[in-house]
Short mmCIF file of C-alpha atoms and ligand atoms in Angstrom, two decimals:
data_model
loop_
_atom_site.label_atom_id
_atom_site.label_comp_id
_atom_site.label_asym_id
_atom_site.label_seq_id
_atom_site.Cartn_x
_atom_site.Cartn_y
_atom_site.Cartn_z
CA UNK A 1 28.54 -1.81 -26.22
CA UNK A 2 27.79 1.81 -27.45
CA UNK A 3 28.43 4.31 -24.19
CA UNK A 4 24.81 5.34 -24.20
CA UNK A 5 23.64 1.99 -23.57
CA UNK A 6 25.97 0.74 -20.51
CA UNK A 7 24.66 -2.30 -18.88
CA UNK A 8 23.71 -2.09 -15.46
CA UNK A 9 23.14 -5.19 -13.49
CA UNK A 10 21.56 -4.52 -10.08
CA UNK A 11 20.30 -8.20 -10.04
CA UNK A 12 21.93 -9.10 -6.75
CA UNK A 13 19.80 -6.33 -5.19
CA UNK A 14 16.84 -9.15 -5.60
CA UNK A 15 18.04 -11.00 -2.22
CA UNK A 16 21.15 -8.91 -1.07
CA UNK A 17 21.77 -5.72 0.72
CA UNK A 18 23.37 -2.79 -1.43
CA UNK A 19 27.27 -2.59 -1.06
CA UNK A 20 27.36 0.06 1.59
CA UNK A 21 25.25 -2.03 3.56
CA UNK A 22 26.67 -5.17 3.02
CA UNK A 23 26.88 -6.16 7.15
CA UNK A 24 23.33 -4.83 7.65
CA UNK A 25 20.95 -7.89 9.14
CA UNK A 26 18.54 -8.95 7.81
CA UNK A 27 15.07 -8.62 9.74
CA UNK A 28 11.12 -8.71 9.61
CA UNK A 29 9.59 -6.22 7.62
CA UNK A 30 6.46 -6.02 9.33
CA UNK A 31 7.79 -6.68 12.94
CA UNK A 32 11.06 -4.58 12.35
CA UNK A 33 10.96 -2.01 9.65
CA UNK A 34 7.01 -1.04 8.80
CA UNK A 35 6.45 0.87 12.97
CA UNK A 36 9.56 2.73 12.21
CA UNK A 37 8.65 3.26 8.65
CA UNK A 38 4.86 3.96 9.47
CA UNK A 39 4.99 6.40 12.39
CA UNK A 40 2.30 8.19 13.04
CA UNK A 41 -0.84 9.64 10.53
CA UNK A 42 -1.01 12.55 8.54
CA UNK A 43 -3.65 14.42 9.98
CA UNK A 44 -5.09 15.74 6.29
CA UNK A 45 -4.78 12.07 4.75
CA UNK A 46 -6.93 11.10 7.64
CA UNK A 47 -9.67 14.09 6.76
CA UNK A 48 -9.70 13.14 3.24
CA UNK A 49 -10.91 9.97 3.95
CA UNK A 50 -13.32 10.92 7.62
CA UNK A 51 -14.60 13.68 4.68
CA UNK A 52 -15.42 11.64 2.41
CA UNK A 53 -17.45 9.49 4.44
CA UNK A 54 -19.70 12.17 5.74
CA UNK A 55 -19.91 13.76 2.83
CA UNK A 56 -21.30 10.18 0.88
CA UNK A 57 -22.94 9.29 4.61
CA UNK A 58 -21.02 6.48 4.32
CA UNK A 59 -21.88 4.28 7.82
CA UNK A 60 -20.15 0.03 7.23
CA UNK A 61 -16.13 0.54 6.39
CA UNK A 62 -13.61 -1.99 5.89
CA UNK A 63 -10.31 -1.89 5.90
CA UNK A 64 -9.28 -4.82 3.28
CA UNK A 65 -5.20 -4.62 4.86
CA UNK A 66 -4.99 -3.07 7.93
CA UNK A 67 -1.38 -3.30 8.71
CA UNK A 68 -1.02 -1.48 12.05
CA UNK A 69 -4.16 -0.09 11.53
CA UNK A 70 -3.24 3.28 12.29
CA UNK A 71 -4.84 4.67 9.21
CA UNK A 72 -8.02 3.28 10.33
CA UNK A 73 -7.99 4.32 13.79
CA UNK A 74 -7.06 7.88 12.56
CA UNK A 75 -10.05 7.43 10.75
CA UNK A 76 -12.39 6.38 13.74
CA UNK A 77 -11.19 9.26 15.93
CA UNK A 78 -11.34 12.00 13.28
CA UNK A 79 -15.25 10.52 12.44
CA UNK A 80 -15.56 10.37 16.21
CA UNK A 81 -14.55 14.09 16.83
CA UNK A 82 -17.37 15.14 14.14
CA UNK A 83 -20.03 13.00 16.47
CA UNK A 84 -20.62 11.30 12.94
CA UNK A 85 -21.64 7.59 13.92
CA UNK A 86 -20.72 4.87 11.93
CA UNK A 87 -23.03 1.32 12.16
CA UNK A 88 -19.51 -0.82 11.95
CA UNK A 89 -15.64 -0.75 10.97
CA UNK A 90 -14.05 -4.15 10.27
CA UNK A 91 -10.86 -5.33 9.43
CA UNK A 92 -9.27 -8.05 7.22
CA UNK A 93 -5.31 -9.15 8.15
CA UNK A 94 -3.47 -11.93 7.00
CA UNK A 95 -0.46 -11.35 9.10
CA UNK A 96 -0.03 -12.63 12.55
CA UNK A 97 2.29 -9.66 13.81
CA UNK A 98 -0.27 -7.24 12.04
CA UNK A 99 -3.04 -8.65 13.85
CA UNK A 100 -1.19 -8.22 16.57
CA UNK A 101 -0.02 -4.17 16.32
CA UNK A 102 -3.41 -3.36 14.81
CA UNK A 103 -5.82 -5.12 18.03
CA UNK A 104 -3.45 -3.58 20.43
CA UNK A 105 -3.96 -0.03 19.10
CA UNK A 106 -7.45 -0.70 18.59
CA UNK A 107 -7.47 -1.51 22.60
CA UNK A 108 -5.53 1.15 23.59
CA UNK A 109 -7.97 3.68 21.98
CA UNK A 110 -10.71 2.24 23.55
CA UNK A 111 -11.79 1.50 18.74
CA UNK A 112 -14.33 -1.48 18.78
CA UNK A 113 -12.57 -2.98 15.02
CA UNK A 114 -13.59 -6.48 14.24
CA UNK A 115 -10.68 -7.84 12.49
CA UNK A 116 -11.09 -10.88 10.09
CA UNK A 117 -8.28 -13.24 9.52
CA UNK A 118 -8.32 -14.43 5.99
CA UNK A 119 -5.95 -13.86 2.62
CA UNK A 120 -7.44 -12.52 -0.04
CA UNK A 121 -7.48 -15.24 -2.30
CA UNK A 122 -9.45 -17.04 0.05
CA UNK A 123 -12.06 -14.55 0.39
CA UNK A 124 -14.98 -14.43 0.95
CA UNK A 125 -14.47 -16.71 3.75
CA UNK A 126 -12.63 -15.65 6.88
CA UNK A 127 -12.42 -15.96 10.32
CA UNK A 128 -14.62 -14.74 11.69
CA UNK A 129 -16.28 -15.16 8.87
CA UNK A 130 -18.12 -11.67 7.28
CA UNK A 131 -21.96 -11.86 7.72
CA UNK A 132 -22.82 -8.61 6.05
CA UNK A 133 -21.56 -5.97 3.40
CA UNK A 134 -19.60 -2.32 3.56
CA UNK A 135 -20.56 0.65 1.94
CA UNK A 136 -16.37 1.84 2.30
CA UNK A 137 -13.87 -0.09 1.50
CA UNK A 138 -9.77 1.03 1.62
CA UNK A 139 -6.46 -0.80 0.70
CA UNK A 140 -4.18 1.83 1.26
CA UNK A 141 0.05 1.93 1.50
CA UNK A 142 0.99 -0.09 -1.56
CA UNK A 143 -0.52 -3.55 -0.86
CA UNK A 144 -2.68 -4.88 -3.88
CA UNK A 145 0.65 -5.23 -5.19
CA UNK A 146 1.82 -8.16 -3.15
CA UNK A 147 -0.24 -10.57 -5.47
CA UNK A 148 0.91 -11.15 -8.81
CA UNK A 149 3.68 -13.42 -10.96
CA UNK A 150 6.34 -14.07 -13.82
CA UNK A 151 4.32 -11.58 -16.55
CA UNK A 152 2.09 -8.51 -16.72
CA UNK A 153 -0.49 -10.30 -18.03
CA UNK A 154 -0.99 -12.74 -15.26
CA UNK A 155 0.02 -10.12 -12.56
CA UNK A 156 -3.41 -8.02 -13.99
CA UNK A 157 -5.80 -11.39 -14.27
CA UNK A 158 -4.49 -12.69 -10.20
CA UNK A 159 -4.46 -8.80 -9.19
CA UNK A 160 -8.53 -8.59 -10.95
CA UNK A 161 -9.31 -11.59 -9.94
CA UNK A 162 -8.77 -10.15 -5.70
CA UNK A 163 -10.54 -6.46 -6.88
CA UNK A 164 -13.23 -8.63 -7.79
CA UNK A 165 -13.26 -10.25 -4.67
CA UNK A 166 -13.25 -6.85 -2.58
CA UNK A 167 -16.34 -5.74 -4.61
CA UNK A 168 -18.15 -8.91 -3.48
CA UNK A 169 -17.92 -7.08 -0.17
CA UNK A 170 -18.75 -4.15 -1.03
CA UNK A 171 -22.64 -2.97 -1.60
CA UNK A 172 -23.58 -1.41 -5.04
CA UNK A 173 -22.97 2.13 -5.11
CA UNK A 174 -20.15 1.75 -2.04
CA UNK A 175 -17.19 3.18 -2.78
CA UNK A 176 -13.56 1.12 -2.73
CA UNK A 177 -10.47 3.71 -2.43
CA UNK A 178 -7.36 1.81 -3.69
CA UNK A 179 -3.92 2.77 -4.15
CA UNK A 180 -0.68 1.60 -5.63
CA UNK A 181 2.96 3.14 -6.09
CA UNK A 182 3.80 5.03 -8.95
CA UNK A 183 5.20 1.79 -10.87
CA UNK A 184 4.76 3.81 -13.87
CA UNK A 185 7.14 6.40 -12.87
CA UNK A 186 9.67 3.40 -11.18
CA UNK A 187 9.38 2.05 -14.53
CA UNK A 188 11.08 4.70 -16.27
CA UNK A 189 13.94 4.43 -13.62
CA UNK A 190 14.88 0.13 -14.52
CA UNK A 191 17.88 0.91 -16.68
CA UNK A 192 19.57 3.62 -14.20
CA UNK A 193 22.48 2.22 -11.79
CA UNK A 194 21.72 1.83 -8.05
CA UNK A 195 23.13 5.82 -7.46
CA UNK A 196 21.02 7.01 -10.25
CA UNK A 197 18.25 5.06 -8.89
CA UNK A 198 18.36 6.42 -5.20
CA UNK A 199 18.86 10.25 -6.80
CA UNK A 200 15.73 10.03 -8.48
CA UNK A 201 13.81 8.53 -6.23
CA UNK A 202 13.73 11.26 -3.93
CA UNK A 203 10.60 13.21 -2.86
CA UNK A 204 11.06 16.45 -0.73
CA UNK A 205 7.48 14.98 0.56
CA UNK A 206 6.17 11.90 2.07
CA UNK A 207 2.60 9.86 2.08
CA UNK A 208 1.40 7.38 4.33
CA UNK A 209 4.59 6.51 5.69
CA UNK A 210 6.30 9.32 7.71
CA UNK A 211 9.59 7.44 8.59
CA UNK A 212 10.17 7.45 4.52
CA UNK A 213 13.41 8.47 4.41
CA UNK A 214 14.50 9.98 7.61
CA UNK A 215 14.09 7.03 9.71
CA UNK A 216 14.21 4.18 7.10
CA UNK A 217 15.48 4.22 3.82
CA UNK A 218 13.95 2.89 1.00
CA UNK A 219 14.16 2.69 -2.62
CA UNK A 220 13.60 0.29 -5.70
CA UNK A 221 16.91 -1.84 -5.99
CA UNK A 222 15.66 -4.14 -8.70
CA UNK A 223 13.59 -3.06 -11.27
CA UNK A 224 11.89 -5.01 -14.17
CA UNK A 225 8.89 -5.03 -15.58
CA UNK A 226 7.03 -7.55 -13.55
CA UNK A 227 8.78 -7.57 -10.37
CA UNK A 228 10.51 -4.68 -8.18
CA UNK A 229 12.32 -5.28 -5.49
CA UNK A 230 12.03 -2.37 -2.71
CA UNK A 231 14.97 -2.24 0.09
CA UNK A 232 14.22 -0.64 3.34
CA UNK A 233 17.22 0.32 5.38
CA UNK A 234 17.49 1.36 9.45
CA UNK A 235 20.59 2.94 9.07
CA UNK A 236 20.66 3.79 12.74
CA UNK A 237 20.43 0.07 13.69
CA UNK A 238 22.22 -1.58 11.01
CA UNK A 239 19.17 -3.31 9.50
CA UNK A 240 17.52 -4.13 6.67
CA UNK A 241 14.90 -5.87 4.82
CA UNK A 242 12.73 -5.76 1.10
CA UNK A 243 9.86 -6.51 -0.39
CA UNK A 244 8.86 -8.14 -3.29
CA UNK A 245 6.54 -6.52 -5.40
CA UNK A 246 4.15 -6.96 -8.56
CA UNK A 247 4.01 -3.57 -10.22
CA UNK A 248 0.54 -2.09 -10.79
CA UNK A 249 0.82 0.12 -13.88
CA UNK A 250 -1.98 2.81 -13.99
CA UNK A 251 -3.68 1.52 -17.46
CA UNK A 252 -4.02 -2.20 -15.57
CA UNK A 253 -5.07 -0.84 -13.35
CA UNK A 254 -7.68 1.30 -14.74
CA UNK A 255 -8.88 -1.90 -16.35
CA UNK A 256 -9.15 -3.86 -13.39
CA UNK A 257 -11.18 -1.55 -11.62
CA UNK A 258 -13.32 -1.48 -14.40
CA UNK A 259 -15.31 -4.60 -14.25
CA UNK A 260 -16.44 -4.48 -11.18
CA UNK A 261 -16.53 -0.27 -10.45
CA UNK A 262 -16.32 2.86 -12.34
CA UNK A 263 -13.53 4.87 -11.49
CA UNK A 264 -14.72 8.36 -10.27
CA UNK A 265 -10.73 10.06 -9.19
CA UNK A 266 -6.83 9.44 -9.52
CA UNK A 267 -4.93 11.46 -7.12
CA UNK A 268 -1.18 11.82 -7.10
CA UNK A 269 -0.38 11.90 -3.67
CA UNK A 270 -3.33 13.13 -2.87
CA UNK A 271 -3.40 15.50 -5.77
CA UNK A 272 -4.83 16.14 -9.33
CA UNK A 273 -1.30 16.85 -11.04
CA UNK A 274 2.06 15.63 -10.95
CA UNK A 275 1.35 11.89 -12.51
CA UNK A 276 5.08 11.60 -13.85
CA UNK A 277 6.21 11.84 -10.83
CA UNK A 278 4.83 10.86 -7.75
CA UNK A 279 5.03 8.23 -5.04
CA UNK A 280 1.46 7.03 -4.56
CA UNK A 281 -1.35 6.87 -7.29
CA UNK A 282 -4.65 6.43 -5.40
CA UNK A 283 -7.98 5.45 -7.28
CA UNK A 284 -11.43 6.00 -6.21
CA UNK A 285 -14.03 4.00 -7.50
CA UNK A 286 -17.39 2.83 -7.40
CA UNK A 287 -19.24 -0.38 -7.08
CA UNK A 288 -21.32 -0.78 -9.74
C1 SAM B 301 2.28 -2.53 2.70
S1 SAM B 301 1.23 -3.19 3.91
C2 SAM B 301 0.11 -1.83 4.16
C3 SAM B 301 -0.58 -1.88 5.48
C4 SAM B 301 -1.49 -0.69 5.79
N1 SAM B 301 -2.62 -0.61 4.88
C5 SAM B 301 -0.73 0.60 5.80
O1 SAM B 301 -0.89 1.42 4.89
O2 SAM B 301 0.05 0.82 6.73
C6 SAM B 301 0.34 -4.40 2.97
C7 SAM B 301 -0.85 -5.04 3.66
O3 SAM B 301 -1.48 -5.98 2.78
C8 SAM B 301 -1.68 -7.20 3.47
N2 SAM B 301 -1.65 -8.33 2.51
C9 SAM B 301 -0.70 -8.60 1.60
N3 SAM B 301 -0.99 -9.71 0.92
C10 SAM B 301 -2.17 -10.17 1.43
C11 SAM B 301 -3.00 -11.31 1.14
N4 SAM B 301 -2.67 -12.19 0.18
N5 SAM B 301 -4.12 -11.46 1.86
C12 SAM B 301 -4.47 -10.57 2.81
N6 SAM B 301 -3.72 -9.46 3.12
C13 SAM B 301 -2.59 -9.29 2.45
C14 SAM B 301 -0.51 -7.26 4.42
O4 SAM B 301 -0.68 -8.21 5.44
C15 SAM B 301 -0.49 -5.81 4.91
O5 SAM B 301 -1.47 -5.56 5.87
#
């Protein structure tokens, strides 16, 4: 095999630790990695989104996978400090432990969040079920992505077919602010070895999740082009866990939105520039 072209196999990396890591245990992602991972909320993230809601006197906003829901209630108290009132915020979970973590920090803040139990697929219908539409929708932190299968083709068509769901919630001219990972710039990382992988992937910046990196350590293992797998190592506590994910690439993606919204902004990060590389695309649409 010519040197340029060496073949690197990181296929174990689909359901084992790395080497290094080999006696780490295994654990929940959502009960043991995502708090740690989480933290706490960006305070400008936050004001991008309480902004734009005053700005487009936005009032119904739903949260289409709340997680923790600390994004959301960041959102609450940042409207609530500008006295701007909103007529409802609702939630939709599918997760038992994220039901959990998000109601208890909607208690403790004294946040009246309906949450909705229901997976996407099944949507509209949930418990309890929704009896009204939003003029806001989010899906923020890499999560459209958890829906797809074995090609590009039907990842797009399952990952369109939920979008379209989410704009049957949403009124016409309501806004839905998605986002994805850069898969695009992963992409252009699949035939590196696991060092080169974890080089590149480094940011000297974080979004949405402030424990990226200094608390738990993450990068994309396996690569391919319909599936990457994403490790998350506690090194502190000898833990582990990964997700497996259905890359959104920015041209699907552009054409999903499409049928149901017209995209209006792509940020990087929360910025104009910088779309090789980046850790977050975010898209801004709206309904038509
Ligand atoms: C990566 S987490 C992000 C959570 C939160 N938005 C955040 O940024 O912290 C992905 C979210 O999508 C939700 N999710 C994934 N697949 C789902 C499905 N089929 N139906 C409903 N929710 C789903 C998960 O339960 C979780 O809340």
């Amino acid at each position: 095999m010519p040197a340029q072209f060496p073949f690197v196999n990181t296929l174990p990396y689909i359901s084992n630790p790395i080497e290094e890591f080999y006696d780490f245990k295994f654990v929940s992602w959502e009960r043991d990695i995502y708090p740690k991972f989480k933290g706490g909320i960006r305070l400008d993230e936050v004001e991008y989104f309480s902004n734009f809601v005053v700005e487009n006197n936005l009032r119904r906003i739903i949260d289409f996978g709340v997680g923790g829901g600390v994004e959301l209630s960041g959102m609450i108290e940042c409207l609530d400090k500008k006295n701007y009132e909103l007529e409802n915020v609702e939630a939709n979970e599918t997760d038992e432990e994220f039901i959990k973590q998000s109601r208890n920090l909607f208690l403790s803040k004294k946040q009246t969040v309906a949450i909705h139990k229901a997976n996407w697929l099944d949507l509209p219908q949930a418990w309890p079920p929704y009896d009204h539409l939003f003029d806001f929708g989010i899906l923020t932190g890499n999560s459209l992505t958890y829906i797809g299968g074995g090609s590009r083709d039907y990842t797009k068509k399952a990952q369109q077919s939920i979008v379209t769901k989410f704009a049957q919630l949403i009124d016409h001219g309501g806004y839905l602010f998605i986002d994805s990972r850069n898969y695009d710039y992963i992409h252009s990382l699949m035939n590196l070895n696991k060092e080169k992988v974890f080089e590149n992937f480094s940011f000297n910046y974080t979004v949405y999740y402030e424990g990226f990196q200094h608390k738990i350590f993450v990068f994309p293992a396996y690569i391919s082009e319909t599936v990457v797998v994403l490790h998350y190592y506690d090194i502190e506590e000898k833990k582990w866990s990964k997700l497996d994910l259905y890359p959104i690439y920015e041209d699907d993606m552009l054409d999903i939105l499409s049928k149901d919204f017209i995209v209006e902004e792509i940020m990087y990060d929360f910025n104009k520039g910088n779309k090789e590389k980046s850790l977050f695309v975010q898209y801004l649409a709206r309904r038509i």
